[in-house]
XYZ file of N, CA, C and O in Angstrom:
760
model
N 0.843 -1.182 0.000
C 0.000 0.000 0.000
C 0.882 1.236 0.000
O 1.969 1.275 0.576
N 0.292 2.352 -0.754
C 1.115 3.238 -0.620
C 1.266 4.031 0.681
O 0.178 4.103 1.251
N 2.155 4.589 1.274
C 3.326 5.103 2.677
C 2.780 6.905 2.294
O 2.581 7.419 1.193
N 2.666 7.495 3.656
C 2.638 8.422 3.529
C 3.305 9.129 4.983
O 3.000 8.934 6.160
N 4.277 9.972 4.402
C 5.302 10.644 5.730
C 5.033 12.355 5.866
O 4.752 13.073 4.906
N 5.180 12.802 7.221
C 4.428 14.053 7.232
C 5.577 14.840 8.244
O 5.533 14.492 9.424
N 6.550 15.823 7.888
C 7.156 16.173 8.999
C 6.759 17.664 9.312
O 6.837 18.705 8.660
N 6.187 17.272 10.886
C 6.030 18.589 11.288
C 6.546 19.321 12.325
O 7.115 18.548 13.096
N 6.617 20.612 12.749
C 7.208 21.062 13.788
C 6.822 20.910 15.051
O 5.940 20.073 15.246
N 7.304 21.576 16.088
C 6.665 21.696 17.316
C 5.460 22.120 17.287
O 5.007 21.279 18.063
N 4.541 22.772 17.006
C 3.743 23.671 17.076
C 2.522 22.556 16.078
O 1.336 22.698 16.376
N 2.809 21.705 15.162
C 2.615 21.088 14.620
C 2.198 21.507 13.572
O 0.993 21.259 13.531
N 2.543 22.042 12.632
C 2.058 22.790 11.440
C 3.076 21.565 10.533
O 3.949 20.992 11.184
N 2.868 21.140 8.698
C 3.455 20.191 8.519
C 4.238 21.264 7.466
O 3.885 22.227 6.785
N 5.678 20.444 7.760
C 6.929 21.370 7.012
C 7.068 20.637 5.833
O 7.166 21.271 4.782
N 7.098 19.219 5.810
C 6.608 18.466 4.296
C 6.435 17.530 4.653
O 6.655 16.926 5.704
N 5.897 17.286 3.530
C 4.955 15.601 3.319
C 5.656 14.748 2.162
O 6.402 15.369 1.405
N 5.568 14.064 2.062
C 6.068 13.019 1.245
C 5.120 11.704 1.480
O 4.649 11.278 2.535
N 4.954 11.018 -0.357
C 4.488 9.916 -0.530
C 5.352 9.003 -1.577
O 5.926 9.168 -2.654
N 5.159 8.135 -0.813
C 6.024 6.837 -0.611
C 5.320 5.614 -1.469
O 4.375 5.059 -0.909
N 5.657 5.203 -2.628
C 4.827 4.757 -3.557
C 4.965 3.508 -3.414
O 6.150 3.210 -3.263
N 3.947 2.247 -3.388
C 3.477 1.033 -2.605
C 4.685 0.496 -3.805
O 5.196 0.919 -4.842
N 4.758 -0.834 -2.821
C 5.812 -1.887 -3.099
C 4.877 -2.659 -4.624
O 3.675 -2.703 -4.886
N 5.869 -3.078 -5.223
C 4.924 -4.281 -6.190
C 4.377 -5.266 -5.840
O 4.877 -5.497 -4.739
N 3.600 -6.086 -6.069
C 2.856 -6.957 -4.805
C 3.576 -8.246 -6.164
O 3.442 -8.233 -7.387
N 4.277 -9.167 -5.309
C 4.851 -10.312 -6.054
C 3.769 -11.087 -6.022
O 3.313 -11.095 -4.878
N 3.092 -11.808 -6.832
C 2.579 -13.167 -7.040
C 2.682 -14.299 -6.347
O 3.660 -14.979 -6.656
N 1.833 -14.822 -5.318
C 2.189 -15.603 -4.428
C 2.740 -17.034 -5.081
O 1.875 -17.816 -5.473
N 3.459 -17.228 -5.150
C 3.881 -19.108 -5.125
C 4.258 -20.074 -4.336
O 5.001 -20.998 -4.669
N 3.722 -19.892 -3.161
C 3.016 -20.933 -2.111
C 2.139 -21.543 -1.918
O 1.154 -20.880 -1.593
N 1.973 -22.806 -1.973
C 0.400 -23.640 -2.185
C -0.636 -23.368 -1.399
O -1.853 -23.301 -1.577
N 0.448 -23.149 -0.029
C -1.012 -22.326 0.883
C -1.524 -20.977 1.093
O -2.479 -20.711 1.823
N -0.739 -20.013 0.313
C -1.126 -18.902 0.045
C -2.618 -19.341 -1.316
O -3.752 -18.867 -1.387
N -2.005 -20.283 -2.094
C -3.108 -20.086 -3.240
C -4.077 -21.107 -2.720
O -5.012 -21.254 -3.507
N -4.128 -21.589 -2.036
C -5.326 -22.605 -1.386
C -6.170 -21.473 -0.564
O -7.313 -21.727 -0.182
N -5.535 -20.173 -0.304
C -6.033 -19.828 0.951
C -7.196 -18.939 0.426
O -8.327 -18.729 0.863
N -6.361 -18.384 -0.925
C -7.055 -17.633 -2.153
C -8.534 -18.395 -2.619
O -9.708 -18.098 -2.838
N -7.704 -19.480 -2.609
C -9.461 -20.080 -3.638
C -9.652 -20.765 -2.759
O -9.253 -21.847 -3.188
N -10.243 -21.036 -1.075
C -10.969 -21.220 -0.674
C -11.775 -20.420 0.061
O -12.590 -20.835 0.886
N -11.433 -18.477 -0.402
C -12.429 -17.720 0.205
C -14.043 -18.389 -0.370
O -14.310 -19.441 -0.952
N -14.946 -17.195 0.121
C -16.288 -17.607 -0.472
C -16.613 -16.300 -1.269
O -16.703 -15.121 -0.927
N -16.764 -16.994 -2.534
C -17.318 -16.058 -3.773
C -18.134 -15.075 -3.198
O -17.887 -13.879 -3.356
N -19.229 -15.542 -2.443
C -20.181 -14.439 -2.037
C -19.884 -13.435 -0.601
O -20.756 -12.727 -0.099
N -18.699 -13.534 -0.166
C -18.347 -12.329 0.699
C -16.794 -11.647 -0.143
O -16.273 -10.593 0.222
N -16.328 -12.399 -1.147
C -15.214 -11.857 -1.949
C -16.098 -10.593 -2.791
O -15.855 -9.390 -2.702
N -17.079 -11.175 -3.542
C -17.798 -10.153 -4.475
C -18.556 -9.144 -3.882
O -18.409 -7.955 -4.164
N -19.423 -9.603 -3.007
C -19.988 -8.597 -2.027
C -18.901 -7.314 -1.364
O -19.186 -6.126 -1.218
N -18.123 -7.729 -1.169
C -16.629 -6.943 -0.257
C -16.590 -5.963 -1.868
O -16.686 -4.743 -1.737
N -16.455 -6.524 -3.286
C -15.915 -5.697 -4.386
C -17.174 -4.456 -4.566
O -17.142 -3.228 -4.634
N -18.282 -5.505 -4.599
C -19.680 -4.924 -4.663
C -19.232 -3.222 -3.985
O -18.948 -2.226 -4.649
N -19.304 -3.366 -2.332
C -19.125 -2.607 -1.508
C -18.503 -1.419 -1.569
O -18.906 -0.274 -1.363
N -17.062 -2.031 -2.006
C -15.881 -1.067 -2.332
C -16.080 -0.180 -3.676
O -15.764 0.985 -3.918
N -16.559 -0.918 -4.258
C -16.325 -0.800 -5.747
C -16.632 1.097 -6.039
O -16.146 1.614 -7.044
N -17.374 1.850 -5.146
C -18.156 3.226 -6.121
C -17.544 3.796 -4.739
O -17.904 4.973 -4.759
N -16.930 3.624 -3.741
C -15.930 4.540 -2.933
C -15.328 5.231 -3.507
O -15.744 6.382 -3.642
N -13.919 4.779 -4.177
C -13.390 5.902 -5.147
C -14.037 7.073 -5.640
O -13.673 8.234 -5.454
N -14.731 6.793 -6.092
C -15.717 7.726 -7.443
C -16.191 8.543 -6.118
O -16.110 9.723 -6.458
N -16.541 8.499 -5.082
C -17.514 9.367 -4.226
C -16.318 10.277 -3.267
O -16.531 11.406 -2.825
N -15.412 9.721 -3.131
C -14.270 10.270 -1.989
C -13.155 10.533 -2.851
O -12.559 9.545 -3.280
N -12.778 11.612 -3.170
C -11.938 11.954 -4.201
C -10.604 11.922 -3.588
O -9.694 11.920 -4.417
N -10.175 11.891 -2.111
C -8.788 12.051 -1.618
C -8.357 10.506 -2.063
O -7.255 10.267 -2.557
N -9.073 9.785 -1.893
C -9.194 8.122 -2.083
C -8.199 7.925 -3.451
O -7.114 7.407 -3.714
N -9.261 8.664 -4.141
C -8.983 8.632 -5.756
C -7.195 8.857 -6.149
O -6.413 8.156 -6.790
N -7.063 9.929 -5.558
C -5.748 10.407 -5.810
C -4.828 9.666 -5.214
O -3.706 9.650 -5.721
N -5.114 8.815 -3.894
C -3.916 8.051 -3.070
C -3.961 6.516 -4.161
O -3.171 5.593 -3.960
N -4.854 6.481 -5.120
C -4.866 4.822 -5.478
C -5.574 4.143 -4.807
O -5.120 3.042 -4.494
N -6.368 4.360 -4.529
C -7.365 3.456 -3.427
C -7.844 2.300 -4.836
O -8.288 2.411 -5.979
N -7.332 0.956 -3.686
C -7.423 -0.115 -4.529
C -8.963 -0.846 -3.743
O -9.147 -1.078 -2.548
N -10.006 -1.098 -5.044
C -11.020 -1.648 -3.826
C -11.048 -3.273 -3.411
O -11.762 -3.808 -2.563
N -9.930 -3.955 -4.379
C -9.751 -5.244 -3.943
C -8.836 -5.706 -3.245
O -7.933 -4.935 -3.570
N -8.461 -6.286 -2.638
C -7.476 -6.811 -1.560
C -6.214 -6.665 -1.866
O -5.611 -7.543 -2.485
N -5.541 -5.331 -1.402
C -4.183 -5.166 -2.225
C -2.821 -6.120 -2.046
O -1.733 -5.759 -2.494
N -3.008 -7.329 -1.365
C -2.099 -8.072 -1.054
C -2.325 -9.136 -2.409
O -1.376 -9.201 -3.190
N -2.945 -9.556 -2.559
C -3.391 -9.951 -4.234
C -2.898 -9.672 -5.394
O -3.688 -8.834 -5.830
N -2.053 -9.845 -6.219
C -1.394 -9.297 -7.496
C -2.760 -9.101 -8.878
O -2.765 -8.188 -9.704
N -3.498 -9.901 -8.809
C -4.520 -10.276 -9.533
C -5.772 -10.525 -8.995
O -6.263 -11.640 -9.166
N -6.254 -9.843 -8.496
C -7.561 -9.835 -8.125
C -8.976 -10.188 -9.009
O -9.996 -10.526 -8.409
N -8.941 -10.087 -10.349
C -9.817 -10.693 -11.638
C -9.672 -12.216 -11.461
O -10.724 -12.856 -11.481
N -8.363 -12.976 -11.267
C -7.926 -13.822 -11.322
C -8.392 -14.938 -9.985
O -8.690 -16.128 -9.882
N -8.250 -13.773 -9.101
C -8.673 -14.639 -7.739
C -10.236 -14.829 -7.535
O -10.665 -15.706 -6.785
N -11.301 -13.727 -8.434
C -12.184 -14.046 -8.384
C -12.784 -15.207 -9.534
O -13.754 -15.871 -9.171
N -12.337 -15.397 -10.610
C -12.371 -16.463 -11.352
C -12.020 -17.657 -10.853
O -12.694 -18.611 -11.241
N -11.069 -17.883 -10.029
C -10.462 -18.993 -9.219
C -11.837 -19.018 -8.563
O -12.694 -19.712 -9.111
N -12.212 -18.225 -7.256
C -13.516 -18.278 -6.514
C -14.471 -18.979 -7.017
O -15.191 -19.771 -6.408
N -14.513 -18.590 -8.602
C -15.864 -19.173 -9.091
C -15.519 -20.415 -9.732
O -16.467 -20.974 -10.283
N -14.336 -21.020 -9.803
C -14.133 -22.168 -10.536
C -14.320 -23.049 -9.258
O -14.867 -24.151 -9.284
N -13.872 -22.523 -8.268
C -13.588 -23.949 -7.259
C -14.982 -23.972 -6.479
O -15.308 -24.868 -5.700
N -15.598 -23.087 -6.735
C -16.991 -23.062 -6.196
C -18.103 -23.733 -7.248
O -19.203 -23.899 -6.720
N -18.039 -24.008 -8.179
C -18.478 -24.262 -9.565
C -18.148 -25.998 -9.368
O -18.992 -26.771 -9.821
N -17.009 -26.522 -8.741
C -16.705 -27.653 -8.842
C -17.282 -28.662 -7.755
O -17.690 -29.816 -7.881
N -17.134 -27.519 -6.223
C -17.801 -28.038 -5.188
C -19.560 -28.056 -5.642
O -19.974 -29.211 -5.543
N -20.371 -27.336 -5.980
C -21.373 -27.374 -6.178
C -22.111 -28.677 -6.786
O -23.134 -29.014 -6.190
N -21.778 -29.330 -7.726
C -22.519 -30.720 -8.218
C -21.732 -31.872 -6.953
O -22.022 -33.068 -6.977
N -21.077 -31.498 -6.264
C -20.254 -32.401 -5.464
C -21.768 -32.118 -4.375
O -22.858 -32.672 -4.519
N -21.430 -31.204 -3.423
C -22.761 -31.277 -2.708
C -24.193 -31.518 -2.903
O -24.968 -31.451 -1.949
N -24.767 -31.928 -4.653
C -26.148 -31.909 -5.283
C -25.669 -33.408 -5.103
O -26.346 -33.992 -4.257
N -24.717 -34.150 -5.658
C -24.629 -35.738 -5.770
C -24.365 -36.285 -4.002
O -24.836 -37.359 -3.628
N -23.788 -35.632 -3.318
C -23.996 -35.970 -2.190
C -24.872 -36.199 -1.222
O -24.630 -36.915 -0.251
N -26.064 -35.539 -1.447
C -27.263 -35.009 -0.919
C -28.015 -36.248 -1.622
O -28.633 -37.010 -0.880
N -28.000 -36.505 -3.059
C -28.707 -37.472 -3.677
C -28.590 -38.574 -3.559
O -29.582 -39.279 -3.746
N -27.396 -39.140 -3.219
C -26.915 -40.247 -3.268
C -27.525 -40.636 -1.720
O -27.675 -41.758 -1.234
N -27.836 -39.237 -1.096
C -28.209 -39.790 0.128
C -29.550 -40.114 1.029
O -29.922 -40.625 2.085
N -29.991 -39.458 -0.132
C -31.789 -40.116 -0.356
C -32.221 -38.554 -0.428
O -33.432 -38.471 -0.633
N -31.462 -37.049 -0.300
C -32.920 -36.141 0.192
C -33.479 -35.868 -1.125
O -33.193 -36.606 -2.069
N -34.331 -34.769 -1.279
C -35.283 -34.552 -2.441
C -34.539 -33.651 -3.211
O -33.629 -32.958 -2.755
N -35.002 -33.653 -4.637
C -34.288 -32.767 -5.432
C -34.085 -31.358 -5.341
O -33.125 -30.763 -5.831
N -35.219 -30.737 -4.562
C -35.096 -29.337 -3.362
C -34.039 -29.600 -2.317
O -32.826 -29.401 -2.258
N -34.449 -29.835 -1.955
C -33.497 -30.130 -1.026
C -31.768 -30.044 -1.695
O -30.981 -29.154 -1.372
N -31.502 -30.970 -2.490
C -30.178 -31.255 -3.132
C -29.936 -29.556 -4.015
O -29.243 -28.652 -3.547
N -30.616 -29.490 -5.196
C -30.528 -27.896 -5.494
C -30.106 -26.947 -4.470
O -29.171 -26.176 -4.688
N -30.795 -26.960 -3.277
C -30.674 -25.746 -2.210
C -29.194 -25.652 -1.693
O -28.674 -24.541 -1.592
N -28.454 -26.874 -1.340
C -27.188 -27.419 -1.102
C -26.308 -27.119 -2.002
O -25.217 -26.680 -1.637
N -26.619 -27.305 -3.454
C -25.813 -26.697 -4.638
C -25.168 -25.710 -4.319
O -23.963 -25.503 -4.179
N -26.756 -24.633 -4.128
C -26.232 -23.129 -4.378
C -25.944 -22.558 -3.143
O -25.630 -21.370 -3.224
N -25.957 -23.138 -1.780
C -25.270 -22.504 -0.614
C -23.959 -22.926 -1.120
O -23.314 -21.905 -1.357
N -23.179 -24.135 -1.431
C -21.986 -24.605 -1.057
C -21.428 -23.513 -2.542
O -20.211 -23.323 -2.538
N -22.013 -23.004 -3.431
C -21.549 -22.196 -4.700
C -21.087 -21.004 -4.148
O -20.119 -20.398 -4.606
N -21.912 -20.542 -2.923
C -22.033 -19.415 -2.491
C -21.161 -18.989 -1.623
O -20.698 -17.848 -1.634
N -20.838 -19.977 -0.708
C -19.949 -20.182 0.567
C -18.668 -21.350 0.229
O -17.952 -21.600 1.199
N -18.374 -22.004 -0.955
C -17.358 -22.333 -1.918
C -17.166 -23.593 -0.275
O -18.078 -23.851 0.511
N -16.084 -24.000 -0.227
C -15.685 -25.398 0.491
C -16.062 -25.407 2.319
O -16.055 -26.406 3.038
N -16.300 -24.298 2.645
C -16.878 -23.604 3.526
C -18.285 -24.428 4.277
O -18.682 -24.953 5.318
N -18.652 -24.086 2.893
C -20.501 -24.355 2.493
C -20.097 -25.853 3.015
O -20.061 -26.273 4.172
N -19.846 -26.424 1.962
C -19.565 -27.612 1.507
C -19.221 -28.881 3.263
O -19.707 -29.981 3.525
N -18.561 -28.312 3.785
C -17.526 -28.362 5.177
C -19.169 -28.763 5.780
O -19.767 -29.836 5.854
N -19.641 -26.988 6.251
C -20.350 -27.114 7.039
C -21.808 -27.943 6.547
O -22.430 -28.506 7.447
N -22.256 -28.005 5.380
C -23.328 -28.878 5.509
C -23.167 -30.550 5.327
O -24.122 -31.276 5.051
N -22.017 -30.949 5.496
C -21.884 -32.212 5.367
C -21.634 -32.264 6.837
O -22.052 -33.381 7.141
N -21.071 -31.535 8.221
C -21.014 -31.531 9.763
C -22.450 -31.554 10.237
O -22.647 -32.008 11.364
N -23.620 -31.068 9.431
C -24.324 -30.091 10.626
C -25.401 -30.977 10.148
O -26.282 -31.064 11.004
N -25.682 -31.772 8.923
C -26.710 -32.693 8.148
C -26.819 -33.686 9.072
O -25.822 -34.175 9.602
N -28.512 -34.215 9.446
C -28.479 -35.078 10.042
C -28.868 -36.446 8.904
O -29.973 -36.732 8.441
N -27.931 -36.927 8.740
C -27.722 -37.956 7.550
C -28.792 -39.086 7.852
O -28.869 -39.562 8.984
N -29.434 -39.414 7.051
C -30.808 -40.560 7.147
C -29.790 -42.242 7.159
O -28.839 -42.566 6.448
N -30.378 -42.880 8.082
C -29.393 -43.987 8.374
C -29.811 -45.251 7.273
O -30.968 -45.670 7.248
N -29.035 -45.659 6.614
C -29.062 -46.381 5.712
C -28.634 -48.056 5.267
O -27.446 -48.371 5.198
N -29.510 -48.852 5.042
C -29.581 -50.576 5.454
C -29.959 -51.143 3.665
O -30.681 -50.794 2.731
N -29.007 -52.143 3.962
C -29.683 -53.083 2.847
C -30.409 -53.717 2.451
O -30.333 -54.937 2.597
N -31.545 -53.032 1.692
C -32.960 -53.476 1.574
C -32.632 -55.117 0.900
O -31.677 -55.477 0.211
N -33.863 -55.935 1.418
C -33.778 -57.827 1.313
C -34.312 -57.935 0.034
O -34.154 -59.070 -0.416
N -35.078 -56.919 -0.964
C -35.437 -57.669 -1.708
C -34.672 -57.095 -2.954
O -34.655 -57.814 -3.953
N -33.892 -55.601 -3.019
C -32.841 -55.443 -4.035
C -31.885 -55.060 -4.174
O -31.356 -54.625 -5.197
N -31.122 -55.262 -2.126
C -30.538 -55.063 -1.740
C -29.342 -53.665 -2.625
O -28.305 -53.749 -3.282
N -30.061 -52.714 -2.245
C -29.690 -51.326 -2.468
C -29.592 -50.893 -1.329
O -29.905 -51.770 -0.524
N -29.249 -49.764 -0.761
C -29.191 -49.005 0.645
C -30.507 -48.357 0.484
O -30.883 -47.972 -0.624
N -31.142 -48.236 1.431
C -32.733 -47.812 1.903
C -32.735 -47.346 2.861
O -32.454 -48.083 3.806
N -33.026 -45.986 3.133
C -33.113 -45.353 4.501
C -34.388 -46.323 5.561
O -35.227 -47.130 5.162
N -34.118 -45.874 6.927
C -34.422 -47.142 7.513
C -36.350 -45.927 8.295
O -37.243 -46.232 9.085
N -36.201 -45.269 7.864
C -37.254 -44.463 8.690
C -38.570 -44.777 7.458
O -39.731 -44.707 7.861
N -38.343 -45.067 6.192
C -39.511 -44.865 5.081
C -39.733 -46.611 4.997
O -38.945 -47.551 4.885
N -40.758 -46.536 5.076
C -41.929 -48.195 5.007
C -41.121 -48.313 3.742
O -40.149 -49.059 3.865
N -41.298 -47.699 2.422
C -41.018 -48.508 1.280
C -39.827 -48.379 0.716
O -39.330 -47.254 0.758
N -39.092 -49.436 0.072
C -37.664 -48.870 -0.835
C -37.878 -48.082 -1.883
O -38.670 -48.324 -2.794
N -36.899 -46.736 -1.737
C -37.030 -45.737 -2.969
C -36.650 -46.467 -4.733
O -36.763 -45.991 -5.863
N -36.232 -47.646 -4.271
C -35.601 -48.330 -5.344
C -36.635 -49.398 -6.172
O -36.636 -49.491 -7.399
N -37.370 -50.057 -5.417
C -37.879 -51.034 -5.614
C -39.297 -51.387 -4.845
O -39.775 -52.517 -4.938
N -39.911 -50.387 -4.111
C -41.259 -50.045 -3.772
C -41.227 -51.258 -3.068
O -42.058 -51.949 -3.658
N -40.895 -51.724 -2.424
C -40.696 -53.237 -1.386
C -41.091 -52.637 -0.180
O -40.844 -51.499 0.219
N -41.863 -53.719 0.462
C -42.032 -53.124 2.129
C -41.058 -53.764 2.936
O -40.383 -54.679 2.464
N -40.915 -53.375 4.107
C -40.227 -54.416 5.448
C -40.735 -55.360 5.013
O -41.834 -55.298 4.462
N -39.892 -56.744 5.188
C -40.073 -57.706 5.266
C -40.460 -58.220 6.565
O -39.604 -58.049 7.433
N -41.899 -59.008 7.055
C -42.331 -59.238 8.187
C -40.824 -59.954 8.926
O -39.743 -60.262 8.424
N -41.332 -60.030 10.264
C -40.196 -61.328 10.935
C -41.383 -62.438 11.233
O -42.581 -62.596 11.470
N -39.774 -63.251 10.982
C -40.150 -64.801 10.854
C -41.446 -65.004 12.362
O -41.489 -64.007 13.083
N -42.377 -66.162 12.766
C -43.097 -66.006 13.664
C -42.191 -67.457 14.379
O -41.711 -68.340 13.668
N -42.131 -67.445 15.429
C -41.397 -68.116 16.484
C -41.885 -69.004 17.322
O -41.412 -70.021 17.830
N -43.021 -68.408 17.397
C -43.939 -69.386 17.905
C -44.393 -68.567 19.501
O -45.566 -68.776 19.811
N -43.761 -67.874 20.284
C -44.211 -67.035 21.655
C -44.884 -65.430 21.112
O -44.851 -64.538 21.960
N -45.315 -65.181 20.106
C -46.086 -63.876 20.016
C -47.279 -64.055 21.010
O -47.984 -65.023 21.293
N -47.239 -62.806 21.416
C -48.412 -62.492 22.092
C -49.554 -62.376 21.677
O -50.613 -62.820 22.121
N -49.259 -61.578 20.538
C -50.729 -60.993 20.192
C -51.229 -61.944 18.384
O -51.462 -61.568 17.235
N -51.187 -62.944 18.940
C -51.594 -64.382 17.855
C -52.780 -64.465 17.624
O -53.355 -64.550 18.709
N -53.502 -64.489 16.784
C -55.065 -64.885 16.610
C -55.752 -65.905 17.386
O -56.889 -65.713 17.816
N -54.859 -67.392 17.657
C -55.205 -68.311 18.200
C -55.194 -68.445 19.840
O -55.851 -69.156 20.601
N -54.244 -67.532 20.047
C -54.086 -66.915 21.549
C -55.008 -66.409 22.013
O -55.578 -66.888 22.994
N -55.438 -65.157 21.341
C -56.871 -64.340 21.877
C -58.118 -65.076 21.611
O -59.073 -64.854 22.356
N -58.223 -65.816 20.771
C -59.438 -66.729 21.157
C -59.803 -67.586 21.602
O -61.008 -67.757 21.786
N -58.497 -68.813 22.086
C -58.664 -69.334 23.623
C -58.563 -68.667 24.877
O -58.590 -69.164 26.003
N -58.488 -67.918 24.662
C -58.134 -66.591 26.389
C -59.518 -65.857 26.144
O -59.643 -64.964 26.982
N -60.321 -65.910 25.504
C -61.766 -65.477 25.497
C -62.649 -66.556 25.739
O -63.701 -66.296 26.323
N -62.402 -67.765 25.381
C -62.910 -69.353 25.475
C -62.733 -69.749 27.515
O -63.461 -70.058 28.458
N -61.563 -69.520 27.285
C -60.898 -69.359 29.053
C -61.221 -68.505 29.549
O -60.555 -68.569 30.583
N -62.072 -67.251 29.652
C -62.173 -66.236 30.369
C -63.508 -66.301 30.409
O -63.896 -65.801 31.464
N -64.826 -66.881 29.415
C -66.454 -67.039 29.878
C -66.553 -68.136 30.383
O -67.643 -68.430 30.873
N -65.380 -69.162 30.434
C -65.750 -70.131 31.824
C -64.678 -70.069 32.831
O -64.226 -71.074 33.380
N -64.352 -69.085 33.020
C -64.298 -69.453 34.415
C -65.337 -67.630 35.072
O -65.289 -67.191 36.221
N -65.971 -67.121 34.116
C -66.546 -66.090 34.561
C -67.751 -66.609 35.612
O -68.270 -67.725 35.586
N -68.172 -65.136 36.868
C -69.005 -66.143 37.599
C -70.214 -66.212 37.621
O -70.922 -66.622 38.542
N -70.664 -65.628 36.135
C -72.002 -65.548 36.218
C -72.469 -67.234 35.560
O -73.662 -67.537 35.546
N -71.748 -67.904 35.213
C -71.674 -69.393 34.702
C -71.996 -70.272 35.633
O -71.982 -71.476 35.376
């Protein structure tokens, strides 16, 4: 950024000023400098440009110092927002197939798209932590994974398969109608 030096007297009146013209900003070539780059989130990178962007034009001292409205540690700022939108562009069908693969609805999966587009690996992070994931079993008759809360397979319209009968159920047909057979004789109006 550009330096600005001001020498003044006792009294403080300024005897001169001098400006000190910003360093060249080198191009980062560190993996975690450029990881760090493209895993901001598109939508507080652009919003931040949004913001900045008509300062200049309104504050004219701005104008004259170089007021940069994108992140002057950045050599390429066009560049970093294209990055933003590529790696956000990539996470996005990643969180729609994730969501699908995991039974929710195609709302549902869309909505996930465009937060994790929005909020780039971020997104992505937090809705795969915070999702309460539907628990998933191998359905018996086409043995696919089937969430265990829905009566039917999304795959193959199959119900639970009853359990086997054992022979001690309680609530048996043949049970309740000798225990009604047994219960008007020994009743005492008999």
């Amino acid at each position: 950024m550009t330096s600005y030096l001001e020498e003044t007297d006792a009294s403080g009146n300024v005897v001169q000023s001098y400006v000190l013209p910003a360093l060249p900003v080198v191009p980062p070539t560190d993996w975690a400098v450029y990881l760090a780059q493209s895993s901001k989130t598109p939508a507080f990178w652009y919003g931040t440009v949004a913001y900045q962007w008509p300062v200049p034009h309104w504050i004219p001292a701005l104008r004259r110092r170089g007021y940069n409205p994108f992140y002057p540690e950045w050599s390429h700022p066009a560049w970093v927002g294209w990055r933003l939108l590529l790696v956000s562009l990539l996470f996005a069908p990643v969180a729609f197939g994730l969501a699908r693969w995991d039974g929710f609805s195609w709302k549902v999966a869309v909505a996930r798209a465009v937060l994790t587009f929005a909020f780039n690996f971020a997104g992505l992070l937090t809705l795969c932590l915070v999702t309460d994931w539907p628990v998933r079993v191998r359905c018996p008759l086409c043995h696919r994974k089937r969430p265990v809360e829905e009566n039917e397979c999304p795959h193959c319209r199959g119900p639970w398969p009853s359990r086997p009968r054992s022979g001690i159920e309680i609530f048996d047909r043949k049970v309740s109608e000798t225990a009604n057979t047994s219960h008007e004789a020994t009743s005492p109006g008999n």
